[in-house]
Tab-separated table of C-alpha atoms in Angstrom:
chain	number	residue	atom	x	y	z
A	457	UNK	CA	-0.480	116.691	20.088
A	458	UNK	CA	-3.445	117.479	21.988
A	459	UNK	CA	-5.339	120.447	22.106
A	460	UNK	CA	-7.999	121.951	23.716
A	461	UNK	CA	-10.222	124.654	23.537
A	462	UNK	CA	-12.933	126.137	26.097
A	463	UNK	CA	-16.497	127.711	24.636
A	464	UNK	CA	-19.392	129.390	26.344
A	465	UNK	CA	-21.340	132.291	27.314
A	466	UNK	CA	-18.262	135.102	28.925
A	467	UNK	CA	-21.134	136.789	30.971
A	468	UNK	CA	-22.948	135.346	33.388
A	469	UNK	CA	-25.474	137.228	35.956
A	470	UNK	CA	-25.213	136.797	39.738
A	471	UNK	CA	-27.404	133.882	41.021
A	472	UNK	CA	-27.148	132.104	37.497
A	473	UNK	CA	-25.181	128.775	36.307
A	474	UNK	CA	-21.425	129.330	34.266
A	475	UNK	CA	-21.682	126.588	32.039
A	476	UNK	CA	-18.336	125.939	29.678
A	477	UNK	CA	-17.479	123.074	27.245
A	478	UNK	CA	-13.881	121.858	26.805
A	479	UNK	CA	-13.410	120.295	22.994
A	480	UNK	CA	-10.687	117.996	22.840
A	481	UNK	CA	-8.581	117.252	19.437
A	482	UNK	CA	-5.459	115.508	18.640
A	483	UNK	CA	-6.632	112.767	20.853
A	484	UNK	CA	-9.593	110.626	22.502
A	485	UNK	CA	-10.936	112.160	25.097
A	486	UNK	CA	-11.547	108.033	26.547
A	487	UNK	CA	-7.731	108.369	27.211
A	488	UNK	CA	-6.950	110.187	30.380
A	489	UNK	CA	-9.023	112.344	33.198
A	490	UNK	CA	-9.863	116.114	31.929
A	491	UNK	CA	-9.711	118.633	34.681
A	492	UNK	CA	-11.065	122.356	35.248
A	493	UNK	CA	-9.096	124.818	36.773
A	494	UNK	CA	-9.452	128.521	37.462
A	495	UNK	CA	-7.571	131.917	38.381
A	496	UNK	CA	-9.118	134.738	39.225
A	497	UNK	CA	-7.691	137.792	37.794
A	498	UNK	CA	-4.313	138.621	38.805
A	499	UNK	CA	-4.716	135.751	41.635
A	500	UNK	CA	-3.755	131.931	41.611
A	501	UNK	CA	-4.928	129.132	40.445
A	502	UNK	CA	-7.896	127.024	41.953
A	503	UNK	CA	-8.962	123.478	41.245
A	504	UNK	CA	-12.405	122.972	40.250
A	505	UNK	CA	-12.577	119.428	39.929
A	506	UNK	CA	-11.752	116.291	37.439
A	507	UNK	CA	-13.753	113.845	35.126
A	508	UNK	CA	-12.795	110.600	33.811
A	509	UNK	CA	-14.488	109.078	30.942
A	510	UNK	CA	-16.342	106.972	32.590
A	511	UNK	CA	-18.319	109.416	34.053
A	512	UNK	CA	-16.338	109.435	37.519
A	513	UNK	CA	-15.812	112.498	38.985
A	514	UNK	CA	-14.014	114.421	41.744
A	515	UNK	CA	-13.991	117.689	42.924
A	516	UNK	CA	-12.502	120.673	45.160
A	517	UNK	CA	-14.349	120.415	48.588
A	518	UNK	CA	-14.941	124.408	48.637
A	519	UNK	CA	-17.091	124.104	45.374
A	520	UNK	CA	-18.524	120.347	45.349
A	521	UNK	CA	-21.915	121.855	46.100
A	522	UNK	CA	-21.957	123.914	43.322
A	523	UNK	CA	-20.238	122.141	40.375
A	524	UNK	CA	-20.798	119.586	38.192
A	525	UNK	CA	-18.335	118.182	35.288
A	526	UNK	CA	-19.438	115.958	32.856
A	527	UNK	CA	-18.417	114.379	29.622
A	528	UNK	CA	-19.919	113.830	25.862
A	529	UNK	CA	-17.682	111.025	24.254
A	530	UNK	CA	-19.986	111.008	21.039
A	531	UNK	CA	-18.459	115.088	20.731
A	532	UNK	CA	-15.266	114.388	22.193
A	533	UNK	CA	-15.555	117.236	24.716
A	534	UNK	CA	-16.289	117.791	28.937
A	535	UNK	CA	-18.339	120.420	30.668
A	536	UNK	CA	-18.324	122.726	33.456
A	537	UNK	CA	-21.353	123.868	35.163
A	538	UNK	CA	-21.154	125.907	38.448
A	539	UNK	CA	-24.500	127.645	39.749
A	540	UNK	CA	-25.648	130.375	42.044
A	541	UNK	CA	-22.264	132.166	40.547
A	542	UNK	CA	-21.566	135.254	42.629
A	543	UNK	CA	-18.679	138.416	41.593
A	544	UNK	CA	-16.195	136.172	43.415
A	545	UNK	CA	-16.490	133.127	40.824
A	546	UNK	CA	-14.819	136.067	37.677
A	547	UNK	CA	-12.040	134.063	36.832
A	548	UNK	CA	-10.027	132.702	33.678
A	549	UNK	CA	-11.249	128.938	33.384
A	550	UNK	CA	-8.874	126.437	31.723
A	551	UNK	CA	-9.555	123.363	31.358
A	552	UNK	CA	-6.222	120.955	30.717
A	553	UNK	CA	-5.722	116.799	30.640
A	554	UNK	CA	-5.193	115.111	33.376
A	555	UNK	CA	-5.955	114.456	37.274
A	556	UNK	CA	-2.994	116.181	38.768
A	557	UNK	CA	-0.056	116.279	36.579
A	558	UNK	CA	-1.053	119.066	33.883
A	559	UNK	CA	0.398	118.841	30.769
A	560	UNK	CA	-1.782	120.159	28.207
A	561	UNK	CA	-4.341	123.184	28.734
A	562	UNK	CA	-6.381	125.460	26.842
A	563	UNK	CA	-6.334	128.980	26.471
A	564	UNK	CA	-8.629	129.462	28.893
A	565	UNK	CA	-11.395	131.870	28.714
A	566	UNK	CA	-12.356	134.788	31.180
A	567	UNK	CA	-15.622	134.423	32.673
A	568	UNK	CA	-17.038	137.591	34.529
A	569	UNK	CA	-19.998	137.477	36.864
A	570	UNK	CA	-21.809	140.682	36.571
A	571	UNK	CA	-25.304	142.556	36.144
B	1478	UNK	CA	-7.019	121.242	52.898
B	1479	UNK	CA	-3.374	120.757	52.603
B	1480	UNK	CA	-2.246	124.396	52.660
B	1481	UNK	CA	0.962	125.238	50.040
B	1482	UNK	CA	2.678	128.512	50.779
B	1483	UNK	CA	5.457	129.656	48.299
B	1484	UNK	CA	8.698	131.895	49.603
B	1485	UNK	CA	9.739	134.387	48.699
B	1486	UNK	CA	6.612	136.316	47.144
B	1487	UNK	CA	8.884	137.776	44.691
B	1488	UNK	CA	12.581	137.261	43.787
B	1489	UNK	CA	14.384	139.693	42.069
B	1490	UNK	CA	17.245	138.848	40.021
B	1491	UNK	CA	19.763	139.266	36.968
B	1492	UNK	CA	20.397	136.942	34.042
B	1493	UNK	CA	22.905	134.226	34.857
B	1494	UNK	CA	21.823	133.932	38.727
B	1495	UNK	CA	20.598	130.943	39.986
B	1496	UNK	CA	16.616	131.294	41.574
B	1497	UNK	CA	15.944	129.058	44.598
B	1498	UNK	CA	12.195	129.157	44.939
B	1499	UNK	CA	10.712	127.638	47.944
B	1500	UNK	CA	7.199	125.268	48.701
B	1501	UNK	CA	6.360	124.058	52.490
B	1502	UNK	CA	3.059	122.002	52.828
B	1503	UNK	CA	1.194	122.083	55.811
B	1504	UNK	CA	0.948	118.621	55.809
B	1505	UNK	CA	3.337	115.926	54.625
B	1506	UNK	CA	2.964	115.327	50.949
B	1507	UNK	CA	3.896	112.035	49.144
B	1508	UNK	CA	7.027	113.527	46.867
B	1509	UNK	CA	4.842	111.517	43.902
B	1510	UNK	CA	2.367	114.417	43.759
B	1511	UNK	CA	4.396	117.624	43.609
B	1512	UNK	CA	4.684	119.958	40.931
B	1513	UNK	CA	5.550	123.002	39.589
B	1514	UNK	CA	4.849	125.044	36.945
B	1515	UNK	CA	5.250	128.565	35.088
B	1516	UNK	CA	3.130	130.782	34.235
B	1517	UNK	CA	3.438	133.833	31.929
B	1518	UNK	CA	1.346	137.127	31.416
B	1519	UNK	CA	-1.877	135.725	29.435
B	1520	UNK	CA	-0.769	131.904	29.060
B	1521	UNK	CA	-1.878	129.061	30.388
B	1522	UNK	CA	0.988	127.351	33.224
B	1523	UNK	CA	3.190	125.224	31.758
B	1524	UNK	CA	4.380	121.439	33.393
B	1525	UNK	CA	7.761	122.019	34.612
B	1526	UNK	CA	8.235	119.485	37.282
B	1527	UNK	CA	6.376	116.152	38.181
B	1528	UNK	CA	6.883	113.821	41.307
B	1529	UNK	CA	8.708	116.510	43.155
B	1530	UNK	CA	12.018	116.261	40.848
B	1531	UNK	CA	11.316	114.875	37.070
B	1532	UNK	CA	11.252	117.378	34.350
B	1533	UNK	CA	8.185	117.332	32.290
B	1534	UNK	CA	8.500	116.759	28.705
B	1535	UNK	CA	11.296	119.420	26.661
B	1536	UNK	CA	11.939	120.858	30.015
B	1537	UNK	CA	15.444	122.348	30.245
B	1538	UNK	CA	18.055	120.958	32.122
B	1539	UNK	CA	18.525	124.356	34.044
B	1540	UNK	CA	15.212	123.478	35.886
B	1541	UNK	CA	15.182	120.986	38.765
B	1542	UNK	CA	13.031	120.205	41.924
B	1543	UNK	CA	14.036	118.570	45.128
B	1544	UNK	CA	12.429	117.790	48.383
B	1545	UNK	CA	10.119	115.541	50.544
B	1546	UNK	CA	7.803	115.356	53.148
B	1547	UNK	CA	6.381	119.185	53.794
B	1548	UNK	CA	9.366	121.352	51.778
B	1549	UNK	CA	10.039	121.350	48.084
B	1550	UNK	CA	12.527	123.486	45.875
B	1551	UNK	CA	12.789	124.178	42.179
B	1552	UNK	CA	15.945	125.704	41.513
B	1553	UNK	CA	16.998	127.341	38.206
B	1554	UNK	CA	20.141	126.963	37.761
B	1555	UNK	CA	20.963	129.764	34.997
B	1556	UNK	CA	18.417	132.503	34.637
B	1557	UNK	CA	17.737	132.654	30.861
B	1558	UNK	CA	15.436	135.743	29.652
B	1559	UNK	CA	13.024	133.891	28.801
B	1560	UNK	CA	12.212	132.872	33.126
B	1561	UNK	CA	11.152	135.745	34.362
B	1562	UNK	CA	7.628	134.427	35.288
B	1563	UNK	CA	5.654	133.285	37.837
B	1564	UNK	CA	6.145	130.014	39.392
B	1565	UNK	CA	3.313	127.955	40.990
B	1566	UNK	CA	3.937	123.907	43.199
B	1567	UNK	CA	0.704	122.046	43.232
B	1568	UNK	CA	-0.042	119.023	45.070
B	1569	UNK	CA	-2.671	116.692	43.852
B	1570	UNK	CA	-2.511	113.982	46.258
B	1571	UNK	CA	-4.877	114.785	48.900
B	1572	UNK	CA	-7.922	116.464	46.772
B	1573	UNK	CA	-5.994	119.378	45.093
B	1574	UNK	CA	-3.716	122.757	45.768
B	1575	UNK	CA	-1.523	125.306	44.343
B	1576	UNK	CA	0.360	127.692	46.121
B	1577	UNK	CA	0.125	131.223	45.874
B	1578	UNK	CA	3.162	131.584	43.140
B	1579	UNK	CA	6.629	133.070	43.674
B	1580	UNK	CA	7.586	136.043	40.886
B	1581	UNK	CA	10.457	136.192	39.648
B	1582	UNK	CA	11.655	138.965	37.971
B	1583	UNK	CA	14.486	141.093	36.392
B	1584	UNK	CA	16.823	142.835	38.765
């Protein structure tokens, strides 16, 4: 069964980058696309974007300016970097397997944008 | 942006009913890239529903979506206590959306 778990800093300061990492075990993360997705609290959910193993990448039009998702095959884990974060960008950020249909997803961690 | 709106907000109702929850797209979306999931208080969603009507994986029978073109159901059949939640379609075949989620909740 695969699992995943997200990492990284919970505060982040207005203006600066949110950067999380997505480790992936009970599987190769060359498999399948790995996605980021977020929900701001007590909100829905938002797509951030997608990344396939290759490197390919695709992501939601509101936010393609600001985010980048890569991956580390040697570490078997994907990142998430969004910059010039603003109060509006506090969220829970999962990250889960898949392009679309989402059947495995982390715990997700709460990210809060604040001085 | 293909805009998904969810009806009702919330639905309110008792164990044993059956919960009609609905999704309209502001667009036509191909019935291959609908889902739905649930969602409870401090856990991830869960894959209910794929391509519009095929259970996910251990998904009870209770559970079922219909629909095509801009409006999309999932219907439970039998509420079971374990339910009550929030309910979310997504489509993921032109870039990415969820709705805004339907509650549904004890009467």
């Amino acid at each position: 069964q695969v699992q995943l778990q997200e990492s990284g800093p919970r505060l982040v300061k207005p203006s600066e980058t949110l950067s999380l990492t997505c480790t992936v075990s009970g599987g190769s993360i060359s498999s399948s696309y790995w996605s980021w997705i977020r929900q701001p609290p007590g909100k829905g959910l938002e797509w951030i974007g997608y990344v396939y193993y290759t490197g390919k990448t695709d992501y939601n039009p509101s936010l393609t300016t600001r985010v980048t998702i890569t991956v580390d095959m040697s570490k078997n884990q994907f990142s998430l970097k969004l910059n010039s974060v603003t109060a509006a960008d506090t969220a829970v950020y999962y990250c889960a397997r898949g392009s679309g249909r989402f059947y495995f997803w982390g715990q997700g961690a709460l990210v809060t944008v604040s001085s | 942006e293909i805009v998904l709106t969810q009806s009702p907000a919330t639905l309110s109702l008792s164990l044993g009913e059956r919960a009609t929850l609905s999704c309209r797209a502001s667009q036509n979306v191909s019935s291959d890239v609908l889902a739905w999931y649930q969602q409870k208080p401090g856990q991830a969603p869960r894959l209910l529903i794929f391509a519009a009507s095929t259970r996910a994986t251990g998904i009870p029978d209770r559970f079922s979506g219909s629909g095509a073109g801009t409006d999309f159901t999932l219907t439970i059949s039998r509420l079971e206590p374990e339910d009550f939640a929030v309910y979310y379609c997504h489509q993921y075949g032109s870039s990415q959306t969820f709705g805004p989620g339907t509650k549904v909740d004890i009467k």
